[in-house]
Amino acid sequence: MTFWILAPIMVAAALGILFVRKAVHAAMLLAIVMLSLAVLYAVLDAPFLFAVQIIVYTGAILMLFLFVLMLVGVDASDSVVETIKGQRALATILGLALGAVLVTALSQVTLGTAVGLDEANAGGNIEQLANILFSRYVFAFEATSALLITAAIGAMVLAHRERLTPKETQASLAAQRMRDYAETGKHPGPLPAPGVYARHNAVDTPALLPDGSAAESSVSRVLVARGVIRSGPAMADDIDEVRRQLGQDPSEMPETSGKSGAPASTEEDVK
């Protein structure tokens, strides 16, 4: 029952891989085929192949396909200009010949008596699979491994790009920063962090310049745009309102001096 449900889905997804225009959609359809095949492995009492199909093919190889698409670009279009004359006709003839050879070979294949799953998995599915893989099919296994390694090396060679300009050194980067500072006034180094040259390193304390004023570059522009940044003199005008919000009576406070009754701080208060 599972086969008759998944088989049409797999065939439709496989045909969609051939006819969809976007490579990302083709990769998603390929994932559907691989996941459906993994479910069929599970139904056939092949837990090892089920896990390998999910982890290796659907997880690793499909992700490799997506990385290649990200590297090449999903909007990249194939060139229709033939670099070798007659390559399309030659590819068509060779493809038809390969199809004829495969059809002829498959028509002459003879299979032995079907063996039940219980007998095939005698001693465990993983053990029997390893026995066949590393005995009868060891050459095909090693040849496939060599092919995959060759493909990985080829992908790295194709993705490699030669450097057209010499690599910048620390001295050249420093010289470029100074030129930018002289031409455009761009800061030659990292901006000062909050708390630099301040009494403590709190995030809510702006950096102080040598003259004691706050450095505007150390204050977040987002906070400034929100209007939540206020200076000490600005807060002095609202000191009475702040005291009222805290439940204190401004008339009972000591005498103040400065702006709008701002408290006069003494050396003992600072301590």
C-alpha atoms as an extended CHARMM CRD file, in Angstrom:
* protein
*
       271  EXT
         1         1  MET       CA              0.0000000000        0.0000000000        0.0000000000  PROA      1               0.0000000000
         2         2  THR       CA              2.8250000000        2.3870000000        0.8640000000  PROA      2               0.0000000000
         3         3  PHE       CA              4.5180000000        1.7050000000       -2.4720000000  PROA      3               0.0000000000
         4         4  TRP       CA              1.3910000000        2.5330000000       -4.4920000000  PROA      4               0.0000000000
         5         5  ILE       CA              1.0430000000        5.8120000000       -2.6320000000  PROA      5               0.0000000000
         6         6  LEU       CA              4.6700000000        6.9280000000       -2.8570000000  PROA      6               0.0000000000
         7         7  ALA       CA              5.4860000000        5.5870000000       -6.3430000000  PROA      7               0.0000000000
         8         8  PRO       CA              3.3110000000        8.1330000000       -8.2670000000  PROA      8               0.0000000000
         9         9  ILE       CA              4.6560000000       10.9280000000       -6.0700000000  PROA      9               0.0000000000
        10        10  MET       CA              8.2460000000        9.8910000000       -6.7590000000  PROA      10              0.0000000000
        11        11  VAL       CA              7.6620000000        9.6320000000      -10.5120000000  PROA      11              0.0000000000
        12        12  ALA       CA              5.9550000000       13.0460000000      -10.6390000000  PROA      12              0.0000000000
        13        13  ALA       CA              8.7590000000       14.6370000000       -8.5950000000  PROA      13              0.0000000000
        14        14  ALA       CA             11.4270000000       12.9910000000      -10.7770000000  PROA      14              0.0000000000
        15        15  LEU       CA              9.7720000000       14.3330000000      -13.9360000000  PROA      15              0.0000000000
        16        16  GLY       CA              9.4850000000       17.7380000000      -12.2940000000  PROA      16              0.0000000000
        17        17  ILE       CA             13.2540000000       17.7930000000      -11.7790000000  PROA      17              0.0000000000
        18        18  LEU       CA             13.6620000000       17.6020000000      -15.5480000000  PROA      18              0.0000000000
        19        19  PHE       CA             11.1380000000       20.2580000000      -16.4940000000  PROA      19              0.0000000000
        20        20  VAL       CA             11.1760000000       22.9330000000      -13.7860000000  PROA      20              0.0000000000
        21        21  ARG       CA             13.0060000000       26.1220000000      -14.6680000000  PROA      21              0.0000000000
        22        22  LYS       CA             14.5020000000       27.0540000000      -11.3050000000  PROA      22              0.0000000000
        23        23  ALA       CA             17.3190000000       24.9680000000       -9.8710000000  PROA      23              0.0000000000
        24        24  VAL       CA             16.1090000000       25.4920000000       -6.2990000000  PROA      24              0.0000000000
        25        25  HSD       CA             12.7530000000       23.9440000000       -7.1750000000  PROA      25              0.0000000000
        26        26  ALA       CA             14.5750000000       21.0020000000       -8.7350000000  PROA      26              0.0000000000
        27        27  ALA       CA             16.5310000000       20.4970000000       -5.5110000000  PROA      27              0.0000000000
        28        28  MET       CA             13.3080000000       20.4960000000       -3.4920000000  PROA      28              0.0000000000
        29        29  LEU       CA             11.7440000000       17.9110000000       -5.8110000000  PROA      29              0.0000000000
        30        30  LEU       CA             14.8790000000       15.8040000000       -5.4580000000  PROA      30              0.0000000000
        31        31  ALA       CA             14.4130000000       15.9280000000       -1.6830000000  PROA      31              0.0000000000
        32        32  ILE       CA             10.8900000000       14.5460000000       -2.1320000000  PROA      32              0.0000000000
        33        33  VAL       CA             12.2240000000       11.6340000000       -4.1760000000  PROA      33              0.0000000000
        34        34  MET       CA             14.9320000000       10.8580000000       -1.6310000000  PROA      34              0.0000000000
        35        35  LEU       CA             12.5930000000       11.0070000000        1.3600000000  PROA      35              0.0000000000
        36        36  SER       CA             10.0440000000        8.7720000000       -0.3740000000  PROA      36              0.0000000000
        37        37  LEU       CA             12.7800000000        6.2630000000       -1.1720000000  PROA      37              0.0000000000
        38        38  ALA       CA             13.8310000000        6.2870000000        2.4830000000  PROA      38              0.0000000000
        39        39  VAL       CA             10.2810000000        5.4220000000        3.5200000000  PROA      39              0.0000000000
        40        40  LEU       CA             10.2700000000        2.4980000000        1.0830000000  PROA      40              0.0000000000
        41        41  TYR       CA             13.5160000000        1.2440000000        2.6390000000  PROA      41              0.0000000000
        42        42  ALA       CA             11.8910000000        1.3450000000        6.0550000000  PROA      42              0.0000000000
        43        43  VAL       CA              8.8750000000       -0.6100000000        4.8030000000  PROA      43              0.0000000000
        44        44  LEU       CA             11.2100000000       -3.2750000000        3.3580000000  PROA      44              0.0000000000
        45        45  ASP       CA             12.8400000000       -3.8450000000        6.7770000000  PROA      45              0.0000000000
        46        46  ALA       CA             16.1050000000       -2.1220000000        5.7890000000  PROA      46              0.0000000000
        47        47  PRO       CA             16.7460000000        0.2590000000        8.7110000000  PROA      47              0.0000000000
        48        48  PHE       CA             20.3880000000        0.8910000000        7.7630000000  PROA      48              0.0000000000
        49        49  LEU       CA             19.5150000000        2.0050000000        4.2280000000  PROA      49              0.0000000000
        50        50  PHE       CA             16.6780000000        4.0770000000        5.6570000000  PROA      50              0.0000000000
        51        51  ALA       CA             19.0940000000        5.9380000000        7.9560000000  PROA      51              0.0000000000
        52        52  VAL       CA             21.7480000000        6.3200000000        5.2520000000  PROA      52              0.0000000000
        53        53  GLN       CA             19.1850000000        7.6680000000        2.7900000000  PROA      53              0.0000000000
        54        54  ILE       CA             18.0910000000       10.3290000000        5.2850000000  PROA      54              0.0000000000
        55        55  ILE       CA             21.4740000000       11.2750000000        6.7450000000  PROA      55              0.0000000000
        56        56  VAL       CA             23.7980000000       10.9460000000        3.7500000000  PROA      56              0.0000000000
        57        57  TYR       CA             21.7170000000       11.5930000000        0.6570000000  PROA      57              0.0000000000
        58        58  THR       CA             18.8780000000       13.8110000000        1.8450000000  PROA      58              0.0000000000
        59        59  GLY       CA             20.9680000000       15.5570000000        4.4980000000  PROA      59              0.0000000000
        60        60  ALA       CA             24.5030000000       15.8300000000        3.1280000000  PROA      60              0.0000000000
        61        61  ILE       CA             24.3650000000       15.5100000000       -0.6550000000  PROA      61              0.0000000000
        62        62  LEU       CA             21.2230000000       17.5930000000       -1.0600000000  PROA      62              0.0000000000
        63        63  MET       CA             22.7710000000       20.3090000000        1.0990000000  PROA      63              0.0000000000
        64        64  LEU       CA             25.8090000000       20.1230000000       -1.1720000000  PROA      64              0.0000000000
        65        65  PHE       CA             23.5390000000       20.7470000000       -4.1440000000  PROA      65              0.0000000000
        66        66  LEU       CA             22.0750000000       23.7940000000       -2.4150000000  PROA      66              0.0000000000
        67        67  PHE       CA             25.5470000000       25.1330000000       -1.5790000000  PROA      67              0.0000000000
        68        68  VAL       CA             26.5110000000       24.7820000000       -5.2350000000  PROA      68              0.0000000000
        69        69  LEU       CA             23.3900000000       26.6980000000       -6.2360000000  PROA      69              0.0000000000
        70        70  MET       CA             24.2880000000       29.4220000000       -3.7590000000  PROA      70              0.0000000000
        71        71  LEU       CA             27.8220000000       29.5170000000       -5.1550000000  PROA      71              0.0000000000
        72        72  VAL       CA             26.7900000000       29.6310000000       -8.8060000000  PROA      72              0.0000000000
        73        73  GLY       CA             23.6680000000       31.7220000000       -8.2910000000  PROA      73              0.0000000000
        74        74  VAL       CA             20.0550000000       30.7810000000       -8.8670000000  PROA      74              0.0000000000
        75        75  ASP       CA             19.6760000000       33.5580000000      -11.4370000000  PROA      75              0.0000000000
        76        76  ALA       CA             22.6110000000       32.4190000000      -13.5640000000  PROA      76              0.0000000000
        77        77  SER       CA             21.5010000000       31.4460000000      -17.0700000000  PROA      77              0.0000000000
        78        78  ASP       CA             23.2310000000       28.8410000000      -19.1980000000  PROA      78              0.0000000000
        79        79  SER       CA             24.9690000000       30.0380000000      -22.3180000000  PROA      79              0.0000000000
        80        80  VAL       CA             23.3630000000       28.8520000000      -25.5510000000  PROA      80              0.0000000000
        81        81  VAL       CA             26.4960000000       29.5120000000      -27.5860000000  PROA      81              0.0000000000
        82        82  GLU       CA             28.2510000000       26.2800000000      -28.5890000000  PROA      82              0.0000000000
        83        83  THR       CA             31.9360000000       26.3890000000      -27.8110000000  PROA      83              0.0000000000
        84        84  ILE       CA             32.4950000000       23.1580000000      -29.7920000000  PROA      84              0.0000000000
        85        85  LYS       CA             30.7590000000       22.8130000000      -33.1290000000  PROA      85              0.0000000000
        86        86  GLY       CA             28.4180000000       19.8480000000      -33.3570000000  PROA      86              0.0000000000
        87        87  GLN       CA             28.4710000000       19.0720000000      -29.6340000000  PROA      87              0.0000000000
        88        88  ARG       CA             24.6790000000       19.0770000000      -29.3520000000  PROA      88              0.0000000000
        89        89  ALA       CA             24.2230000000       16.5920000000      -32.1780000000  PROA      89              0.0000000000
        90        90  LEU       CA             27.0300000000       14.4050000000      -30.8410000000  PROA      90              0.0000000000
        91        91  ALA       CA             25.5090000000       14.4700000000      -27.3420000000  PROA      91              0.0000000000
        92        92  THR       CA             22.1240000000       13.4560000000      -28.7360000000  PROA      92              0.0000000000
        93        93  ILE       CA             23.5850000000       10.5140000000      -30.6760000000  PROA      93              0.0000000000
        94        94  LEU       CA             25.6380000000        9.3010000000      -27.7030000000  PROA      94              0.0000000000
        95        95  GLY       CA             22.6310000000        9.6150000000      -25.3960000000  PROA      95              0.0000000000
        96        96  LEU       CA             20.4590000000        7.5230000000      -27.6860000000  PROA      96              0.0000000000
        97        97  ALA       CA             23.2180000000        4.9360000000      -28.0160000000  PROA      97              0.0000000000
        98        98  LEU       CA             23.5850000000        4.7470000000      -24.2370000000  PROA      98              0.0000000000
        99        99  GLY       CA             19.8380000000        4.3080000000      -23.8620000000  PROA      99              0.0000000000
       100       100  ALA       CA             19.8340000000        1.4760000000      -26.3920000000  PROA      100             0.0000000000
       101       101  VAL       CA             22.7080000000       -0.2640000000      -24.5890000000  PROA      101             0.0000000000
       102       102  LEU       CA             20.9380000000        0.0190000000      -21.2430000000  PROA      102             0.0000000000
       103       103  VAL       CA             17.6720000000       -1.3300000000      -22.6380000000  PROA      103             0.0000000000
       104       104  THR       CA             19.4860000000       -4.2580000000      -24.2910000000  PROA      104             0.0000000000
       105       105  ALA       CA             21.4680000000       -5.0490000000      -21.1470000000  PROA      105             0.0000000000
       106       106  LEU       CA             18.4500000000       -4.9210000000      -18.8860000000  PROA      106             0.0000000000
       107       107  SER       CA             16.4190000000       -7.1030000000      -21.2170000000  PROA      107             0.0000000000
       108       108  GLN       CA             19.0590000000       -9.8480000000      -20.9810000000  PROA      108             0.0000000000
       109       109  VAL       CA             19.3820000000       -9.7760000000      -17.2110000000  PROA      109             0.0000000000
       110       110  THR       CA             18.3220000000      -12.9730000000      -15.5030000000  PROA      110             0.0000000000
       111       111  LEU       CA             17.4570000000      -13.0070000000      -11.8530000000  PROA      111             0.0000000000
       112       112  GLY       CA             17.5830000000      -15.9500000000       -9.5280000000  PROA      112             0.0000000000
       113       113  THR       CA             14.8650000000      -17.1380000000       -7.2890000000  PROA      113             0.0000000000
       114       114  ALA       CA             13.4900000000      -14.3870000000       -5.1120000000  PROA      114             0.0000000000
       115       115  VAL       CA             14.6360000000      -14.6440000000       -1.5180000000  PROA      115             0.0000000000
       116       116  GLY       CA             12.3680000000      -13.5260000000        1.2780000000  PROA      116             0.0000000000
       117       117  LEU       CA             13.2960000000      -10.6170000000        3.4960000000  PROA      117             0.0000000000
       118       118  ASP       CA             13.6140000000      -12.8650000000        6.5290000000  PROA      118             0.0000000000
       119       119  GLU       CA             16.2480000000      -14.9900000000        4.8150000000  PROA      119             0.0000000000
       120       120  ALA       CA             18.0240000000      -11.9940000000        3.2840000000  PROA      120             0.0000000000
       121       121  ASN       CA             18.2330000000      -10.2740000000        6.6690000000  PROA      121             0.0000000000
       122       122  ALA       CA             19.2330000000      -13.3920000000        8.5870000000  PROA      122             0.0000000000
       123       123  GLY       CA             21.6750000000      -12.3490000000       11.2770000000  PROA      123             0.0000000000
       124       124  GLY       CA             20.6560000000       -8.6960000000       11.0080000000  PROA      124             0.0000000000
       125       125  ASN       CA             20.1330000000       -6.2600000000        8.1670000000  PROA      125             0.0000000000
       126       126  ILE       CA             23.3070000000       -4.2850000000        8.8400000000  PROA      126             0.0000000000
       127       127  GLU       CA             25.5060000000       -7.4030000000        9.1090000000  PROA      127             0.0000000000
       128       128  GLN       CA             24.1980000000       -8.9540000000        5.8850000000  PROA      128             0.0000000000
       129       129  LEU       CA             24.4860000000       -5.6590000000        4.0260000000  PROA      129             0.0000000000
       130       130  ALA       CA             28.0980000000       -5.2540000000        5.1440000000  PROA      130             0.0000000000
       131       131  ASN       CA             28.8580000000       -8.8460000000        4.1220000000  PROA      131             0.0000000000
       132       132  ILE       CA             27.5980000000       -8.2720000000        0.5850000000  PROA      132             0.0000000000
       133       133  LEU       CA             29.0120000000       -4.7650000000        0.2540000000  PROA      133             0.0000000000
       134       134  PHE       CA             32.5690000000       -5.6890000000        1.2410000000  PROA      134             0.0000000000
       135       135  SER       CA             32.6980000000       -9.0430000000       -0.5370000000  PROA      135             0.0000000000
       136       136  ARG       CA             30.7780000000       -9.2710000000       -3.7880000000  PROA      136             0.0000000000
       137       137  TYR       CA             30.5170000000       -5.5340000000       -4.4640000000  PROA      137             0.0000000000
       138       138  VAL       CA             33.7780000000       -4.3220000000       -2.9090000000  PROA      138             0.0000000000
       139       139  PHE       CA             35.2020000000       -3.1850000000       -6.2910000000  PROA      139             0.0000000000
       140       140  ALA       CA             32.0900000000       -1.1640000000       -7.1130000000  PROA      140             0.0000000000
       141       141  PHE       CA             32.1670000000        0.3180000000       -3.6080000000  PROA      141             0.0000000000
       142       142  GLU       CA             35.7930000000        1.4420000000       -3.9300000000  PROA      142             0.0000000000
       143       143  ALA       CA             35.2280000000        2.7430000000       -7.4670000000  PROA      143             0.0000000000
       144       144  THR       CA             32.2790000000        4.8270000000       -6.2150000000  PROA      144             0.0000000000
       145       145  SER       CA             34.4270000000        6.1960000000       -3.3920000000  PROA      145             0.0000000000
       146       146  ALA       CA             37.1520000000        7.2140000000       -5.8310000000  PROA      146             0.0000000000
       147       147  LEU       CA             34.5300000000        8.8370000000       -8.0760000000  PROA      147             0.0000000000
       148       148  LEU       CA             33.1050000000       10.8790000000       -5.2090000000  PROA      148             0.0000000000
       149       149  ILE       CA             36.5690000000       12.0360000000       -4.1340000000  PROA      149             0.0000000000
       150       150  THR       CA             37.3660000000       13.0270000000       -7.7230000000  PROA      150             0.0000000000
       151       151  ALA       CA             34.0960000000       14.9560000000       -7.9330000000  PROA      151             0.0000000000
       152       152  ALA       CA             34.8620000000       16.7990000000       -4.6790000000  PROA      152             0.0000000000
       153       153  ILE       CA             38.3440000000       17.7600000000       -5.9010000000  PROA      153             0.0000000000
       154       154  GLY       CA             36.8980000000       18.8890000000       -9.2310000000  PROA      154             0.0000000000
       155       155  ALA       CA             34.3160000000       21.0630000000       -7.4600000000  PROA      155             0.0000000000
       156       156  MET       CA             37.0630000000       22.7400000000       -5.4260000000  PROA      156             0.0000000000
       157       157  VAL       CA             39.1260000000       23.3560000000       -8.5650000000  PROA      157             0.0000000000
       158       158  LEU       CA             36.1410000000       24.8840000000      -10.3810000000  PROA      158             0.0000000000
       159       159  ALA       CA             35.2460000000       27.0850000000       -7.4070000000  PROA      159             0.0000000000
       160       160  HSD       CA             38.8290000000       28.3330000000       -6.9890000000  PROA      160             0.0000000000
       161       161  ARG       CA             39.4400000000       31.8930000000       -8.1180000000  PROA      161             0.0000000000
       162       162  GLU       CA             42.8810000000       33.3330000000       -8.7900000000  PROA      162             0.0000000000
       163       163  ARG       CA             43.7210000000       36.5270000000       -6.9050000000  PROA      163             0.0000000000
       164       164  LEU       CA             43.9930000000       39.4010000000       -9.3700000000  PROA      164             0.0000000000
       165       165  THR       CA             45.4350000000       41.9200000000       -6.9310000000  PROA      165             0.0000000000
       166       166  PRO       CA             48.0970000000       41.4470000000       -4.2200000000  PROA      166             0.0000000000
       167       167  LYS       CA             46.8180000000       40.7220000000       -0.7360000000  PROA      167             0.0000000000
       168       168  GLU       CA             46.6130000000       43.8310000000        1.4070000000  PROA      168             0.0000000000
       169       169  THR       CA             48.9180000000       43.9800000000        4.4100000000  PROA      169             0.0000000000
       170       170  GLN       CA             48.3660000000       45.6530000000        7.7590000000  PROA      170             0.0000000000
       171       171  ALA       CA             50.6150000000       48.5420000000        6.6970000000  PROA      171             0.0000000000
       172       172  SER       CA             48.6360000000       49.1480000000        3.4970000000  PROA      172             0.0000000000
       173       173  LEU       CA             45.3180000000       48.9790000000        5.3680000000  PROA      173             0.0000000000
       174       174  ALA       CA             46.5610000000       51.4990000000        7.9430000000  PROA      174             0.0000000000
       175       175  ALA       CA             47.7850000000       53.8200000000        5.1880000000  PROA      175             0.0000000000
       176       176  GLN       CA             44.4060000000       53.5650000000        3.4290000000  PROA      176             0.0000000000
       177       177  ARG       CA             42.5790000000       54.4400000000        6.6550000000  PROA      177             0.0000000000
       178       178  MET       CA             44.7300000000       57.5380000000        7.0970000000  PROA      178             0.0000000000
       179       179  ARG       CA             44.1180000000       58.5730000000        3.4690000000  PROA      179             0.0000000000
       180       180  ASP       CA             40.3630000000       58.1840000000        3.9920000000  PROA      180             0.0000000000
       181       181  TYR       CA             40.6160000000       60.2760000000        7.1480000000  PROA      181             0.0000000000
       182       182  ALA       CA             42.5000000000       63.0310000000        5.2980000000  PROA      182             0.0000000000
       183       183  GLU       CA             40.1270000000       63.0370000000        2.3120000000  PROA      183             0.0000000000
       184       184  THR       CA             36.6890000000       62.4260000000        3.8070000000  PROA      184             0.0000000000
       185       185  GLY       CA             37.1740000000       62.7140000000        7.5640000000  PROA      185             0.0000000000
       186       186  LYS       CA             36.2910000000       59.0590000000        8.1440000000  PROA      186             0.0000000000
       187       187  HSD       CA             37.3510000000       57.8520000000       11.5760000000  PROA      187             0.0000000000
       188       188  PRO       CA             40.6940000000       56.0350000000       11.1630000000  PROA      188             0.0000000000
       189       189  GLY       CA             39.9520000000       53.4230000000       13.7990000000  PROA      189             0.0000000000
       190       190  PRO       CA             37.1030000000       51.7440000000       15.6490000000  PROA      190             0.0000000000
       191       191  LEU       CA             34.5550000000       54.0230000000       17.2270000000  PROA      191             0.0000000000
       192       192  PRO       CA             34.8310000000       54.5110000000       20.9890000000  PROA      192             0.0000000000
       193       193  ALA       CA             32.7550000000       52.0710000000       22.9990000000  PROA      193             0.0000000000
       194       194  PRO       CA             30.3800000000       53.1120000000       25.7820000000  PROA      194             0.0000000000
       195       195  GLY       CA             32.2020000000       53.6520000000       29.0540000000  PROA      195             0.0000000000
       196       196  VAL       CA             35.5990000000       54.4250000000       27.5340000000  PROA      196             0.0000000000
       197       197  TYR       CA             37.4440000000       57.1090000000       29.5500000000  PROA      197             0.0000000000
       198       198  ALA       CA             34.4740000000       57.1310000000       31.9390000000  PROA      198             0.0000000000
       199       199  ARG       CA             34.4210000000       56.3210000000       35.6510000000  PROA      199             0.0000000000
       200       200  HSD       CA             33.0720000000       52.8350000000       34.8810000000  PROA      200             0.0000000000
       201       201  ASN       CA             32.5150000000       50.6090000000       31.8860000000  PROA      201             0.0000000000
       202       202  ALA       CA             28.7180000000       50.5570000000       31.8980000000  PROA      202             0.0000000000
       203       203  VAL       CA             26.8870000000       50.4490000000       28.5770000000  PROA      203             0.0000000000
       204       204  ASP       CA             24.6750000000       53.3740000000       29.5890000000  PROA      204             0.0000000000
       205       205  THR       CA             27.7020000000       55.6530000000       30.1180000000  PROA      205             0.0000000000
       206       206  PRO       CA             28.9650000000       57.4450000000       27.0020000000  PROA      206             0.0000000000
       207       207  ALA       CA             32.6360000000       57.7500000000       26.2230000000  PROA      207             0.0000000000
       208       208  LEU       CA             34.3040000000       60.9290000000       27.4020000000  PROA      208             0.0000000000
       209       209  LEU       CA             36.5570000000       63.0800000000       25.3090000000  PROA      209             0.0000000000
       210       210  PRO       CA             39.7960000000       64.5620000000       26.7490000000  PROA      210             0.0000000000
       211       211  ASP       CA             37.9420000000       67.7910000000       27.6120000000  PROA      211             0.0000000000
       212       212  GLY       CA             35.3870000000       65.8270000000       29.6550000000  PROA      212             0.0000000000
       213       213  SER       CA             32.4930000000       66.1280000000       27.2170000000  PROA      213             0.0000000000
       214       214  ALA       CA             30.5790000000       63.0780000000       25.9810000000  PROA      214             0.0000000000
       215       215  ALA       CA             31.5330000000       61.6220000000       22.6190000000  PROA      215             0.0000000000
       216       216  GLU       CA             28.4640000000       61.4910000000       20.3920000000  PROA      216             0.0000000000
       217       217  SER       CA             29.9470000000       58.6120000000       18.3940000000  PROA      217             0.0000000000
       218       218  SER       CA             29.7270000000       56.3560000000       21.4650000000  PROA      218             0.0000000000
       219       219  VAL       CA             25.9510000000       56.7750000000       21.7600000000  PROA      219             0.0000000000
       220       220  SER       CA             23.6920000000       54.5000000000       19.7580000000  PROA      220             0.0000000000
       221       221  ARG       CA             21.9490000000       56.3410000000       16.9190000000  PROA      221             0.0000000000
       222       222  VAL       CA             18.8600000000       54.2110000000       17.4990000000  PROA      222             0.0000000000
       223       223  LEU       CA             18.5240000000       55.4600000000       21.0530000000  PROA      223             0.0000000000
       224       224  VAL       CA             19.0740000000       59.0230000000       19.9030000000  PROA      224             0.0000000000
       225       225  ALA       CA             16.3560000000       58.6690000000       17.2580000000  PROA      225             0.0000000000
       226       226  ARG       CA             13.9620000000       57.2990000000       19.8760000000  PROA      226             0.0000000000
       227       227  GLY       CA             14.5890000000       60.3520000000       22.0560000000  PROA      227             0.0000000000
       228       228  VAL       CA             15.5510000000       58.3640000000       25.1390000000  PROA      228             0.0000000000
       229       229  ILE       CA             19.0260000000       59.9150000000       25.4650000000  PROA      229             0.0000000000
       230       230  ARG       CA             19.1540000000       62.9140000000       27.7550000000  PROA      230             0.0000000000
       231       231  SER       CA             22.1240000000       64.7510000000       29.2110000000  PROA      231             0.0000000000
       232       232  GLY       CA             22.7100000000       65.6850000000       32.8160000000  PROA      232             0.0000000000
       233       233  PRO       CA             21.9070000000       69.4160000000       32.4040000000  PROA      233             0.0000000000
       234       234  ALA       CA             18.6760000000       68.5060000000       30.6330000000  PROA      234             0.0000000000
       235       235  MET       CA             17.6760000000       66.2550000000       33.5220000000  PROA      235             0.0000000000
       236       236  ALA       CA             18.3930000000       69.0660000000       35.9900000000  PROA      236             0.0000000000
       237       237  ASP       CA             15.3400000000       70.9700000000       34.7520000000  PROA      237             0.0000000000
       238       238  ASP       CA             13.0950000000       68.0520000000       35.6910000000  PROA      238             0.0000000000
       239       239  ILE       CA             14.6410000000       67.1770000000       39.0430000000  PROA      239             0.0000000000
       240       240  ASP       CA             11.5780000000       68.3140000000       40.9850000000  PROA      240             0.0000000000
       241       241  GLU       CA              9.2750000000       66.2090000000       38.8180000000  PROA      241             0.0000000000
       242       242  VAL       CA             11.5260000000       63.1840000000       39.2770000000  PROA      242             0.0000000000
       243       243  ARG       CA             11.4520000000       63.6660000000       43.0320000000  PROA      243             0.0000000000
       244       244  ARG       CA              7.6670000000       63.8650000000       43.0240000000  PROA      244             0.0000000000
       245       245  GLN       CA              7.5020000000       60.6050000000       41.0630000000  PROA      245             0.0000000000
       246       246  LEU       CA              9.7350000000       59.0170000000       43.6940000000  PROA      246             0.0000000000
       247       247  GLY       CA              7.3740000000       60.1750000000       46.4500000000  PROA      247             0.0000000000
       248       248  GLN       CA              9.6790000000       62.8390000000       47.8390000000  PROA      248             0.0000000000
       249       249  ASP       CA              8.6610000000       66.3770000000       48.7720000000  PROA      249             0.0000000000
       250       250  PRO       CA             10.9040000000       68.9010000000       46.9370000000  PROA      250             0.0000000000
       251       251  SER       CA             10.3450000000       71.4810000000       49.6970000000  PROA      251             0.0000000000
       252       252  GLU       CA             11.9450000000       69.1830000000       52.2620000000  PROA      252             0.0000000000
       253       253  MET       CA             15.0870000000       68.7360000000       50.1430000000  PROA      253             0.0000000000
       254       254  PRO       CA             18.2470000000       70.7630000000       51.0260000000  PROA      254             0.0000000000
       255       255  GLU       CA             18.9060000000       74.0400000000       49.3010000000  PROA      255             0.0000000000
       256       256  THR       CA             19.8780000000       73.6590000000       45.6920000000  PROA      256             0.0000000000
       257       257  SER       CA             21.8120000000       75.6820000000       43.2320000000  PROA      257             0.0000000000
       258       258  GLY       CA             22.1270000000       75.6360000000       39.4800000000  PROA      258             0.0000000000
       259       259  LYS       CA             19.3290000000       75.0540000000       37.0330000000  PROA      259             0.0000000000
       260       260  SER       CA             15.7940000000       74.8990000000       38.3740000000  PROA      260             0.0000000000
       261       261  GLY       CA             16.7500000000       73.7340000000       41.8040000000  PROA      261             0.0000000000
       262       262  ALA       CA             19.2800000000       71.1150000000       40.8250000000  PROA      262             0.0000000000
       263       263  PRO       CA             20.9060000000       69.7290000000       43.9910000000  PROA      263             0.0000000000
       264       264  ALA       CA             24.3130000000       71.1040000000       44.7990000000  PROA      264             0.0000000000
       265       265  SER       CA             26.6350000000       68.1490000000       45.0570000000  PROA      265             0.0000000000
       266       266  THR       CA             29.4350000000       68.2470000000       47.5610000000  PROA      266             0.0000000000
       267       267  GLU       CA             32.5660000000       66.1860000000       47.8530000000  PROA      267             0.0000000000
       268       268  GLU       CA             30.9810000000       64.0870000000       50.6110000000  PROA      268             0.0000000000
       269       269  ASP       CA             27.8930000000       63.4200000000       48.4170000000  PROA      269             0.0000000000
       270       270  VAL       CA             30.0940000000       62.2330000000       45.5820000000  PROA      270             0.0000000000
       271       271  LYS       CA             31.8890000000       59.8710000000       47.9120000000  PROA      271             0.0000000000
